Coordinates of C-alpha atoms in Angstrom, one line a residue:
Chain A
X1 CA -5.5 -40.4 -23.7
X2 CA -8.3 -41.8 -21.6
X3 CA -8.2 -44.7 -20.0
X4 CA -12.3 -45.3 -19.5
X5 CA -12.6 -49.4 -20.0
X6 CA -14.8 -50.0 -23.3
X7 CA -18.5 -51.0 -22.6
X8 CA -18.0 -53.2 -25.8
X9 CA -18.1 -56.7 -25.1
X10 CA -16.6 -57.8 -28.5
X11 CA -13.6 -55.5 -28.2
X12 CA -10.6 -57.4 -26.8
X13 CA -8.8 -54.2 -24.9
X14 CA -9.4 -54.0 -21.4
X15 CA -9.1 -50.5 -21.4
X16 CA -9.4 -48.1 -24.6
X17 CA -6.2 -46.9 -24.5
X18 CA -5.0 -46.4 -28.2
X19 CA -8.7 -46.3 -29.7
X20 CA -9.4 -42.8 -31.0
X21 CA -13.1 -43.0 -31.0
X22 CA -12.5 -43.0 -27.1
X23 CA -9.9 -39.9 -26.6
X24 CA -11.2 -36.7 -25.0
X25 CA -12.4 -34.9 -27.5
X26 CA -10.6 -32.0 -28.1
X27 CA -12.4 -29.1 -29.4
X28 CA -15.8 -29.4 -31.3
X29 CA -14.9 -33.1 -31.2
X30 CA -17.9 -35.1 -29.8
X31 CA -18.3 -38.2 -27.6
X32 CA -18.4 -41.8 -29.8
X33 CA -21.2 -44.0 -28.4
X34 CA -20.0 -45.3 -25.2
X35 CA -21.1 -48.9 -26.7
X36 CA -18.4 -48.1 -30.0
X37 CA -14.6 -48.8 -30.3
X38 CA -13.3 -47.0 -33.3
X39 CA -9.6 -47.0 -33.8
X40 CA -9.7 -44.9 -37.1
X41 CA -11.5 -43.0 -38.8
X42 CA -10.8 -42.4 -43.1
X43 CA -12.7 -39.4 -44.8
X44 CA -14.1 -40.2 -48.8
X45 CA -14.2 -36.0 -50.1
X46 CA -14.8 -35.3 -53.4
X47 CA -14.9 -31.9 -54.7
X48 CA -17.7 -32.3 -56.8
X49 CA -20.7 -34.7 -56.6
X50 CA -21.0 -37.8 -58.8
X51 CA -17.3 -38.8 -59.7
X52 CA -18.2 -42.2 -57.9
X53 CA -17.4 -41.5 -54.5
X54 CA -19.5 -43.6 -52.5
X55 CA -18.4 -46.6 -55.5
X56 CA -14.6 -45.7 -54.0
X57 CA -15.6 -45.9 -50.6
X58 CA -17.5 -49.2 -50.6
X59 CA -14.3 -50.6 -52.8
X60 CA -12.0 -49.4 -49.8
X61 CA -14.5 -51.1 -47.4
X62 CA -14.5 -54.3 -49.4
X63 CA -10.8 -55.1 -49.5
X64 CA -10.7 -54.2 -45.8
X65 CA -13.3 -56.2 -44.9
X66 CA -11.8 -59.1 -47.2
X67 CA -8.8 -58.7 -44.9
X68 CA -10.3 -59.3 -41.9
X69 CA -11.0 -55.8 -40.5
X70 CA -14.0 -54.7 -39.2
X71 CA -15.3 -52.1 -41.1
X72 CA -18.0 -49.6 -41.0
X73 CA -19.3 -46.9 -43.0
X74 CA -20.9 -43.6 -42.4
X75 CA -22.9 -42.5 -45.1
X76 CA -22.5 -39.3 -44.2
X77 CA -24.7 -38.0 -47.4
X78 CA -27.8 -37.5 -45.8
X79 CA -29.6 -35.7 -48.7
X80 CA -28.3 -38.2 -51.1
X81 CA -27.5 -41.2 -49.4
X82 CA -26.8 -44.3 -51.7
X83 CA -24.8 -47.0 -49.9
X84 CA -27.4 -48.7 -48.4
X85 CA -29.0 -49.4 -51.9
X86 CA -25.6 -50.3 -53.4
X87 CA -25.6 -53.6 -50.6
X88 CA -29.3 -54.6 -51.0
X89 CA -30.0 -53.0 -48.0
X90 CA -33.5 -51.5 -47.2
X91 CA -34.6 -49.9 -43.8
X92 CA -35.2 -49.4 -41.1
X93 CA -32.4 -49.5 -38.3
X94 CA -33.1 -50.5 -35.1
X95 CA -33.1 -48.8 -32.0
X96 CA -32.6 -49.2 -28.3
X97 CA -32.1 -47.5 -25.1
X98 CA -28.2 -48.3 -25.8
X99 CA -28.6 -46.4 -29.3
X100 CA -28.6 -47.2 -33.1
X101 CA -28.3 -50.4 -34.4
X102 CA -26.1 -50.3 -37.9
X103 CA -27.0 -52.3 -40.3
X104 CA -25.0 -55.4 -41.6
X105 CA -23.9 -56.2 -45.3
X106 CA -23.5 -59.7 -46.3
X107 CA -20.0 -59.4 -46.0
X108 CA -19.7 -58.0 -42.6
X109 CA -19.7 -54.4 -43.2
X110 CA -21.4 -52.3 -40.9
X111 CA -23.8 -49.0 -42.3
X112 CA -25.6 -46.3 -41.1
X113 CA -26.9 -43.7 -43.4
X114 CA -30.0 -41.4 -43.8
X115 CA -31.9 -43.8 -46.1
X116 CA -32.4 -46.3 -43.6
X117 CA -33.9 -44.1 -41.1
X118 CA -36.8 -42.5 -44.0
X119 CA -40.1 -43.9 -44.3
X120 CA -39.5 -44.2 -48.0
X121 CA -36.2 -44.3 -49.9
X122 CA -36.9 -41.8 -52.1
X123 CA -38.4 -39.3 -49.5
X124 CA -36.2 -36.0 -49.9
X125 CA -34.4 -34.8 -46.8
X126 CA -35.5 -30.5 -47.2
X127 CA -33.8 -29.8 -44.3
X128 CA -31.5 -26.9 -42.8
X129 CA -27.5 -27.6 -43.1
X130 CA -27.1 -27.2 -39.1
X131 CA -30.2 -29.9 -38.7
X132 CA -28.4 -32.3 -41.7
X133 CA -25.0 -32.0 -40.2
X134 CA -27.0 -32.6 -36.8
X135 CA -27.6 -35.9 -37.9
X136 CA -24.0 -36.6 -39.2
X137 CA -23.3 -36.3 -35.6
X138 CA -25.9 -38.6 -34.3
X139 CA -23.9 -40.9 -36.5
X140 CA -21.5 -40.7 -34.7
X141 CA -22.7 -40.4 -31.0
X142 CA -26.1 -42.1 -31.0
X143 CA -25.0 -45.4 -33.2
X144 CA -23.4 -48.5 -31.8
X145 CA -20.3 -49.2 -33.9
X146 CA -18.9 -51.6 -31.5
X147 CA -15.6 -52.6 -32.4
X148 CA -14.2 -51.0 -35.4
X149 CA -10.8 -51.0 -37.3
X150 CA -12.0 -48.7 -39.7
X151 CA -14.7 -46.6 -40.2
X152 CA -14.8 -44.8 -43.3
X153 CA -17.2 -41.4 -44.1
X154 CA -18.8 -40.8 -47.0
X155 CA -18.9 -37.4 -47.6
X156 CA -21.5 -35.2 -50.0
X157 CA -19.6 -33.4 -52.3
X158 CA -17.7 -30.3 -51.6
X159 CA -16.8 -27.8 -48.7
X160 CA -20.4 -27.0 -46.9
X161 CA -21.9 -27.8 -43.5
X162 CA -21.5 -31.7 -43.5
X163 CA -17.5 -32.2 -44.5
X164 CA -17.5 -29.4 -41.9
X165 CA -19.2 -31.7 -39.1
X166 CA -17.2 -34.4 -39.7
X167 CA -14.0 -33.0 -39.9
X168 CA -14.7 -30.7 -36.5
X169 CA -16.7 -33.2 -34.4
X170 CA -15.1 -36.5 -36.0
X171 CA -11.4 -37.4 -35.2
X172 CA -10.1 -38.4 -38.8
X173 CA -7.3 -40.0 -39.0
X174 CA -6.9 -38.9 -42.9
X175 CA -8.6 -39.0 -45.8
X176 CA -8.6 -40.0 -49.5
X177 CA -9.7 -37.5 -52.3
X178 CA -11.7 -38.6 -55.4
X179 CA -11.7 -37.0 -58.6
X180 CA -12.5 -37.7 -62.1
X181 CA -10.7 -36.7 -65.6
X182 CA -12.7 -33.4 -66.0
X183 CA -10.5 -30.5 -65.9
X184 CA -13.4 -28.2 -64.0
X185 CA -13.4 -31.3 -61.3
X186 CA -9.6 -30.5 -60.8
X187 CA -10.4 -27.0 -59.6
X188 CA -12.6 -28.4 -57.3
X189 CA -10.4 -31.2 -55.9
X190 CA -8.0 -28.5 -55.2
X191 CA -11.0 -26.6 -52.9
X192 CA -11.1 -29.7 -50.9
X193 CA -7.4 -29.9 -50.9
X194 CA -7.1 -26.3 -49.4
X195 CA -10.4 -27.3 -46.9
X196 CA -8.4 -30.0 -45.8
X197 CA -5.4 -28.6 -45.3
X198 CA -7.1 -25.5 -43.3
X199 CA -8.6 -28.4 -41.3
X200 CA -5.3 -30.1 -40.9
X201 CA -6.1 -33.5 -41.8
X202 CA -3.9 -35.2 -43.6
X203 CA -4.5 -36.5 -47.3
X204 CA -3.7 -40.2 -47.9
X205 CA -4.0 -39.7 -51.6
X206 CA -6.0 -39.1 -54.4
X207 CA -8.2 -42.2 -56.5
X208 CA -8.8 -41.0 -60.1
X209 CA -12.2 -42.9 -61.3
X210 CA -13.5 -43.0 -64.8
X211 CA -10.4 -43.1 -66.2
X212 CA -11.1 -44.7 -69.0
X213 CA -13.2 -46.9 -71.1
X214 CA -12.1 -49.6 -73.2
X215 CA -14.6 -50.4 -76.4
X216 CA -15.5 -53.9 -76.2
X217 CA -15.3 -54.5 -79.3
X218 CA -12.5 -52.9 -80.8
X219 CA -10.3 -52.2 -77.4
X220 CA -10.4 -48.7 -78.2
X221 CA -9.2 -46.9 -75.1
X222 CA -11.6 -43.8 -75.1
X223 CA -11.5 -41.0 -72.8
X224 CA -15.4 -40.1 -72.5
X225 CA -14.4 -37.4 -69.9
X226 CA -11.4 -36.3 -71.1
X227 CA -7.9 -36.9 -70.8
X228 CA -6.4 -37.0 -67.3
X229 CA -4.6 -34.5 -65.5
X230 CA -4.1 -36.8 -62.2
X231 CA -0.3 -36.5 -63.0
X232 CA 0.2 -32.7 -63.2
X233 CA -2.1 -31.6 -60.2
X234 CA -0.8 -35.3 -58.1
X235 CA 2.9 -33.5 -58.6
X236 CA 1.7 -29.8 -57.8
X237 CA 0.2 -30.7 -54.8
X238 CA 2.2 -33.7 -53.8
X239 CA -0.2 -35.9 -53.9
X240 CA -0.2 -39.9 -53.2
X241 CA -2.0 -41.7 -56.4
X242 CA -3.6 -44.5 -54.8
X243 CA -5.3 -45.7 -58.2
X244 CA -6.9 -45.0 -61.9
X245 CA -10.2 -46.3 -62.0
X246 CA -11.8 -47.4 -65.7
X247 CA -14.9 -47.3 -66.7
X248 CA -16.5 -50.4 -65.4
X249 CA -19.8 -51.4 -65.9
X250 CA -19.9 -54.3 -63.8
X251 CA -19.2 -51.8 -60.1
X252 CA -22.4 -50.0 -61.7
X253 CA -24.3 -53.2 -61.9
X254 CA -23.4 -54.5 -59.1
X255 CA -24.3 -51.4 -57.6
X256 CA -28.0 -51.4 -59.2
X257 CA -28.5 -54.9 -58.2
X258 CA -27.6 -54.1 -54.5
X259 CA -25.0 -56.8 -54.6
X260 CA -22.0 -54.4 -54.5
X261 CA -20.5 -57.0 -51.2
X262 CA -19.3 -59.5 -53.8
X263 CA -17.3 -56.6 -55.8
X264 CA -14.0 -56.6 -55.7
X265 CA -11.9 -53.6 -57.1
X266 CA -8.5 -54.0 -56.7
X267 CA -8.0 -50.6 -58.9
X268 CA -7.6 -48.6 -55.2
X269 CA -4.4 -49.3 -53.0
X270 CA -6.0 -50.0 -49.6
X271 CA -2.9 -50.0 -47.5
X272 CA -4.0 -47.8 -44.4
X273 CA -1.6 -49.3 -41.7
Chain B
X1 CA -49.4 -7.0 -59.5
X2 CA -47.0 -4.3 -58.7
X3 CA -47.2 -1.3 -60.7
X4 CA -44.1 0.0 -59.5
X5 CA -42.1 1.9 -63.0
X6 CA -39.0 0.0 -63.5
X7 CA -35.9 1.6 -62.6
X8 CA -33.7 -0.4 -65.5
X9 CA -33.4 1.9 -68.3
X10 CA -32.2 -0.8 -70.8
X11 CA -36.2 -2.2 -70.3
X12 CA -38.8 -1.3 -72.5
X13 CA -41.8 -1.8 -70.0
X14 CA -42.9 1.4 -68.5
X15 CA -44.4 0.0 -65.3
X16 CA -43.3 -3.7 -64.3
X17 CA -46.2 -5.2 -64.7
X18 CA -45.9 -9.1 -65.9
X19 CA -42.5 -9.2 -65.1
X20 CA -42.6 -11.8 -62.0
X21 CA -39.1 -10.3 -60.2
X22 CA -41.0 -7.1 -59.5
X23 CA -44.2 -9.1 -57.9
X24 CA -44.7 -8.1 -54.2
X25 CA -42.9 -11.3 -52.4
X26 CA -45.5 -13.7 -51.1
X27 CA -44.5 -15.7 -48.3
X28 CA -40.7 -16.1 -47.8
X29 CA -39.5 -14.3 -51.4
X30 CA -37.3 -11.7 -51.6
X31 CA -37.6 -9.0 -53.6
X32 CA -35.1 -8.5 -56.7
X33 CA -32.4 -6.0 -57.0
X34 CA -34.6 -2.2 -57.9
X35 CA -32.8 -2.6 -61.3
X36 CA -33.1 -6.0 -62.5
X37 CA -36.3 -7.1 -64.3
X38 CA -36.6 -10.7 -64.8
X39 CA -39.2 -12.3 -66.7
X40 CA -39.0 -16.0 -65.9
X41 CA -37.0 -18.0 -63.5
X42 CA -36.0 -21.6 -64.4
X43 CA -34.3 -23.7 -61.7
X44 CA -32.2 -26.4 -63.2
X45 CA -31.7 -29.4 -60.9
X46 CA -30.6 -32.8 -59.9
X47 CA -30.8 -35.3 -57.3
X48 CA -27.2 -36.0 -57.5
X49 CA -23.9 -34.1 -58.3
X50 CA -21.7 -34.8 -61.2
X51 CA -25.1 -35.2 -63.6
X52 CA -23.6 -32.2 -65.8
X53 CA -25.8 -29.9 -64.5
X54 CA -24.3 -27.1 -65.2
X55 CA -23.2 -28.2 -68.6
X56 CA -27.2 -28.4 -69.1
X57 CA -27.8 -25.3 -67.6
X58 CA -24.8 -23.3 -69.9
X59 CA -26.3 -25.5 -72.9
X60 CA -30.2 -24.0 -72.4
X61 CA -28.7 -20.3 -71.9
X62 CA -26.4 -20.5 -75.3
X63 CA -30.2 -21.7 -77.0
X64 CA -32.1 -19.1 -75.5
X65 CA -29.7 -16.3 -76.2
X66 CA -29.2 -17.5 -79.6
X67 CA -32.9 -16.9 -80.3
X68 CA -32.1 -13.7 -79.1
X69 CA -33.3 -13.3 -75.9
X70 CA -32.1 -11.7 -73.0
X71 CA -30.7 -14.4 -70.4
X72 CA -28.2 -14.6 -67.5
X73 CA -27.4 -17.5 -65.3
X74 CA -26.9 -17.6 -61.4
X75 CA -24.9 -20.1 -60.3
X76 CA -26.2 -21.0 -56.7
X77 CA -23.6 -24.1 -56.5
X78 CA -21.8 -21.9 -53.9
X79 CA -19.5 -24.5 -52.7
X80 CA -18.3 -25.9 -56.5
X81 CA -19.1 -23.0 -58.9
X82 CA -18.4 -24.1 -62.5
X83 CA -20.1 -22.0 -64.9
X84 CA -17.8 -18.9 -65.0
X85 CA -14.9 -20.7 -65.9
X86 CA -16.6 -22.8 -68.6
X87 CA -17.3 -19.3 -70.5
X88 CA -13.1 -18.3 -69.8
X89 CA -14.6 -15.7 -67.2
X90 CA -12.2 -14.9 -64.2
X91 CA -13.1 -12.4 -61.0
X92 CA -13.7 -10.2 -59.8
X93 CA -17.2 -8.9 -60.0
X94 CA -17.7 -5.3 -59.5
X95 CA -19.8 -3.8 -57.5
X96 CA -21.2 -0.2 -56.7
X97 CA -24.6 1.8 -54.7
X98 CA -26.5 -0.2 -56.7
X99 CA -25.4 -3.3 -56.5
X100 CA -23.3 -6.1 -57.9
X101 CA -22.8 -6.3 -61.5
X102 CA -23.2 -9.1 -63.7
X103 CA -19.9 -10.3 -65.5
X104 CA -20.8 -10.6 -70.0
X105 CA -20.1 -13.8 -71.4
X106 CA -18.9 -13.6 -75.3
X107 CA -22.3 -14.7 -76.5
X108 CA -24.3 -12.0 -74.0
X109 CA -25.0 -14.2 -71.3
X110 CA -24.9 -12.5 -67.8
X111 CA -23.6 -14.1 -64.9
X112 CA -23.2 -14.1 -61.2
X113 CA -21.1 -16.9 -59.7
X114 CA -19.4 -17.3 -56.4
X115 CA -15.9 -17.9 -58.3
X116 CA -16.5 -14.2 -58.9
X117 CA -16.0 -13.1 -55.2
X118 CA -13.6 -15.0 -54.7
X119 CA -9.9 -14.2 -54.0
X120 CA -9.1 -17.2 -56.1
X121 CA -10.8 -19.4 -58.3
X122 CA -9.6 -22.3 -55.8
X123 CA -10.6 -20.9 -52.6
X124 CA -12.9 -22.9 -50.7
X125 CA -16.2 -22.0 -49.8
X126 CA -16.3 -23.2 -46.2
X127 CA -19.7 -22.0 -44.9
X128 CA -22.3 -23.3 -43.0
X129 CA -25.1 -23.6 -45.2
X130 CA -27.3 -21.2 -43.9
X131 CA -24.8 -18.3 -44.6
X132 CA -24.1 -20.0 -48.2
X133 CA -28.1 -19.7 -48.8
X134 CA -28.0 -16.2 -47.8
X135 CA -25.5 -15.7 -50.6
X136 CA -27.8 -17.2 -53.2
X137 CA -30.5 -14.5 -51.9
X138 CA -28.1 -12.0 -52.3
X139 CA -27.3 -12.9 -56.0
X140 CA -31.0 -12.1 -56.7
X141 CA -31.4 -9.2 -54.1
X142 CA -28.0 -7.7 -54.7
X143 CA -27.1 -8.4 -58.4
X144 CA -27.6 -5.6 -61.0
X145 CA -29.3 -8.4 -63.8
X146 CA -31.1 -5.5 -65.5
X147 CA -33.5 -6.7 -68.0
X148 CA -33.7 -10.4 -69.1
X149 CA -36.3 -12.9 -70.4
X150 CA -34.7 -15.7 -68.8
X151 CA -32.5 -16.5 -65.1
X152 CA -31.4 -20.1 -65.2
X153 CA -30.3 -20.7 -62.2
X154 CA -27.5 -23.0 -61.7
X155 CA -28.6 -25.3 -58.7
X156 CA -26.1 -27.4 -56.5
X157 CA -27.1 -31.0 -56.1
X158 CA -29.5 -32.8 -53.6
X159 CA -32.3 -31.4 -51.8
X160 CA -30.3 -29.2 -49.0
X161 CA -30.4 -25.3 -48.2
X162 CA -29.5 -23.3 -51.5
X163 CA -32.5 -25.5 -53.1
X164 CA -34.8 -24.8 -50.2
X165 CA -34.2 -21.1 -50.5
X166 CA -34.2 -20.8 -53.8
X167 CA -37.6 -22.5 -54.0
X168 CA -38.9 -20.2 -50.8
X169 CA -37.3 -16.8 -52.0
X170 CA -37.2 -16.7 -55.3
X171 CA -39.9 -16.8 -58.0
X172 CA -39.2 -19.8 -59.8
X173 CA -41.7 -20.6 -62.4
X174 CA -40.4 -24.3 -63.6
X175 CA -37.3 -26.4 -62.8
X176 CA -35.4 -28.8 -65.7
X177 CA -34.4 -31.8 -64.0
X178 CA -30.9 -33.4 -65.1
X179 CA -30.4 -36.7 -64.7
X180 CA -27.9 -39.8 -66.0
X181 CA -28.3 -43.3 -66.1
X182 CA -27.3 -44.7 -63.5
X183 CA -30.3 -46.5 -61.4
X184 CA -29.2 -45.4 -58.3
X185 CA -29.4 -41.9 -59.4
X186 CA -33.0 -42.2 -60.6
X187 CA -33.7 -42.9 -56.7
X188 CA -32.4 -39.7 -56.2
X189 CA -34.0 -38.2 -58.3
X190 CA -37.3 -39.4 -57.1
X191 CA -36.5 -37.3 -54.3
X192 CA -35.7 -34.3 -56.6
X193 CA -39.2 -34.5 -57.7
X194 CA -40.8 -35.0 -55.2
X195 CA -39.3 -31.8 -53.4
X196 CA -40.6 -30.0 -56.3
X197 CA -43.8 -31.3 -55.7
X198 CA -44.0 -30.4 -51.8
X199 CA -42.4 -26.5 -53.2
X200 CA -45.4 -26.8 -55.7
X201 CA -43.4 -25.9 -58.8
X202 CA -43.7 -27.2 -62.0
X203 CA -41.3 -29.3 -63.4
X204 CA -40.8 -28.4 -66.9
X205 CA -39.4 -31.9 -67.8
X206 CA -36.1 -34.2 -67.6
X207 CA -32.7 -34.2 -69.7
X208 CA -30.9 -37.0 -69.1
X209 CA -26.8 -36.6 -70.0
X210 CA -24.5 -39.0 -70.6
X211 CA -26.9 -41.3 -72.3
X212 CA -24.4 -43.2 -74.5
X213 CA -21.1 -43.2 -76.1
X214 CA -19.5 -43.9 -79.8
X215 CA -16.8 -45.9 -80.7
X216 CA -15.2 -43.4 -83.2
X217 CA -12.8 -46.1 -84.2
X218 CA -15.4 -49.1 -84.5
X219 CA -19.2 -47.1 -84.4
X220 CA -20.6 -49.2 -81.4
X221 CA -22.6 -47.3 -79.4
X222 CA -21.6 -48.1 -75.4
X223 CA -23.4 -47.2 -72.5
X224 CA -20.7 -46.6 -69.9
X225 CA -23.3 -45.6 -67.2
X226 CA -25.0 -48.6 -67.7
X227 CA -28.9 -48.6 -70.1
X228 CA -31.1 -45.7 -69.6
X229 CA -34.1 -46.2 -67.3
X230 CA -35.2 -42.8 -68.1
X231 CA -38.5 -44.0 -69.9
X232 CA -39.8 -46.4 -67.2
X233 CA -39.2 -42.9 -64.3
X234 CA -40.5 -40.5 -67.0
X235 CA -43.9 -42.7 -67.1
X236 CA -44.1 -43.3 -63.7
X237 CA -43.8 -39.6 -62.8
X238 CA -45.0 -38.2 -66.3
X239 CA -42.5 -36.3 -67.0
X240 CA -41.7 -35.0 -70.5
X241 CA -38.6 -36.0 -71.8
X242 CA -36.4 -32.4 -72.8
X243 CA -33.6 -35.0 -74.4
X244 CA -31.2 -37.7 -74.2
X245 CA -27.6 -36.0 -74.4
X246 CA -24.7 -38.1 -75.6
X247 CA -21.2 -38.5 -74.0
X248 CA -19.5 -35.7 -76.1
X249 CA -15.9 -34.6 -75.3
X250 CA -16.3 -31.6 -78.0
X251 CA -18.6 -30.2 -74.8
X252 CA -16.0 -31.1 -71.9
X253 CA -13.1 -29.2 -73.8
X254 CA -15.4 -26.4 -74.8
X255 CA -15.8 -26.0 -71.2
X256 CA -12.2 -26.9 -69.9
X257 CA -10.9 -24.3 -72.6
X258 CA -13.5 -21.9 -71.3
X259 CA -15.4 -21.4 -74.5
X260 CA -18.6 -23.0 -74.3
X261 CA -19.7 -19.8 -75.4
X262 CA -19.2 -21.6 -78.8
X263 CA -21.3 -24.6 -77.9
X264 CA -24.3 -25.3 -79.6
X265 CA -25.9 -28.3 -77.9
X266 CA -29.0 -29.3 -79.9
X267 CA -29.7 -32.4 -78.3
X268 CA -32.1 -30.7 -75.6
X269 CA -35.2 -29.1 -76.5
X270 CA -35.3 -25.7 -75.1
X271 CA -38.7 -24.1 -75.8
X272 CA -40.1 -22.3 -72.6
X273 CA -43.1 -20.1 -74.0

């Protein structure tokens, strides 16, 4: 444990005793920015790419946020970053000789991500793994977090170069696994089940999202992707359920209309103490 | 125009000429396996995982081969491999002097998937990505595909390595982009496009999946993603629209049952001469 003061002028501790983000790193673990205090650090992995993952992880960051936490997130999709847009939030960051400036959401939630560092939003990032998961660590090192409670990753979908960064350079704390009904997603999940295990991190639990769909109408409850299998594979692999998302169409609207800071999902169980 | 004879006895050519896979490589391409002969490469893509890509890709192949021509499918999605699993196909591949072989689906479709390789099917891939592209370049270089019409090849999401190489080392002649529609994944597709356009490959048009859903209790037709914007982007960027596919479970437990073999999915419009 290092007892280096913190160069963070918000952060009440004298010292940085406690704070993670401040530890020696061990390892391939690398340096936080002197000017950042993070005391932990929450992985969002999906197997497979669009089972709302970056939709769970602003949800977690919400009800943290809405608890008083400070919060930031890591978009840590740099070649398809969509926070940012989710908030109504457009580059570019700042910088200074001290580092990267994150970007605030209107309620309080610090970002960093790929798309506010492009000259256009939709610019494609055609870049090498090592150079992408490069930046993941710039993320990290180069961008002024300040005081944190939380700081929560946003993965890209499953096991390559990036989830590989973050979990060697990055000291997660744990992390929470999102899936969705589909039975091919399950064999997936269980990839990044086995990558985190190798990794030793430990899984806080697993958020199932398009769960189901209720017809407005008739209240139907239809399965558009199936039936789920969240109970079998939760019991196999011992897993902590920390929700069931449905179907919702308002998160997506929100979402479009960059006003996802006034969403409130209280599918998720957001208990990280 | 190489005139090299083909060394695939199953093709009826006598020298290879036409047939793009025995082309000299220009720039960064790799040449084919000695026996494969592959007509036409078709990329399939998307800006963002979980788009049903692969569904899209399985759904073109069962068309093509229907029609009675000779296709196979490489599934470059190194890291979450579907395909051989929706077709009930299990590892290993084998392999000998001349390479590795293709595994047969039931409806003649060949394929070459890293599930194949695997020890098991829920091993993770945990590569950096410049060893995972290398294993895309094998599954051209390396893999016995013999004589076929058409490679679709199976793409993982976003714009990272196993694109880029693909795009640099293999002959691709058009890519289908796959989209759904959400709003925040026509951004991303934008950038799709316009790495396409920087690789200088055609795009061959846009399907866009999970367009809508029926109530089969009540017949309202509900748009769990949210309306389709797929009109306004296929304006803007003139694309030509391939189809409009709707949520349909009959397609999800074709694939979790590993049958899609039997799937005939006439919703996209799958005519490449």
């Amino acid at each position: 444990m290092s007892e280096k003061a913190c160069n963070n002028s918000s952060c009440d501790k004298t010292s940085c005793e406690g704070c993670p983000s401040r530890e020696k790193p061990a390892s391939f673990q690398v340096d936080a920015n002197e000017y950042s205090c993070i005391r932990r650090v929450i992985g969002v992995v999906s197997g497979k790419g669009g089972v709302g993952k970056s939709m769970v992880t602003a949800s977690i960051a919400n009800e943290l946020a809405a608890k008083g936490y400070q919060v930031g997130i890591l978009d840590a999709d740099i070649t398809g970053p969509s926070i940012p847009r989710m908030y109504g939030i457009h580059g570019p960051a700042a910088a200074s000789d001290m580092g990267i400036e994150p970007r605030l959401t209107k309620n309080g939630i610090k970002l960093m991500s790929m798309n506010l560092l492009l000259p256009a939003e939709d610019t494609p990032v055609i870049w090498r793994g090592p150079i992408i998961a490069n930046i993941v660590k710039q993320f990290w090192t180069d961008v002024i977090w300040g005081d944190l409670d939380y700081l929560l990753v946003d993965m890209p979908p499953g096991t390559g170069d990036v989830p590989l960064t973050v979990f060697q350079s990055l000291p997660v704390s744990e992390i929470v696994l999102v899936t969705s009904p589909q039975d091919l997603v399950q064999m997936i999940v269980k990839k990044a089940l086995s990558m985190a295990e190798q990794m030793k991190i430990p899984v806080k639990g697993v958020v199932e999202n398009y769960s189901y769909l209720q017809c407005p109408d008739c209240g139907k409850k239809l399965y558009p992707f199936g039936k789920s299998h969240l109970d079998e594979i939760a019991g196999e692999e011992k897993l902590h359920i920390l929700g069931r998302i449905p179907f919702d169409s308002g998160f997506a609207e929100a979402a479009d209309a960059g006003e996802f800071d006034k969403v409130r999902n209280t599918w998720i169980e957001t208990e990280f103490e």
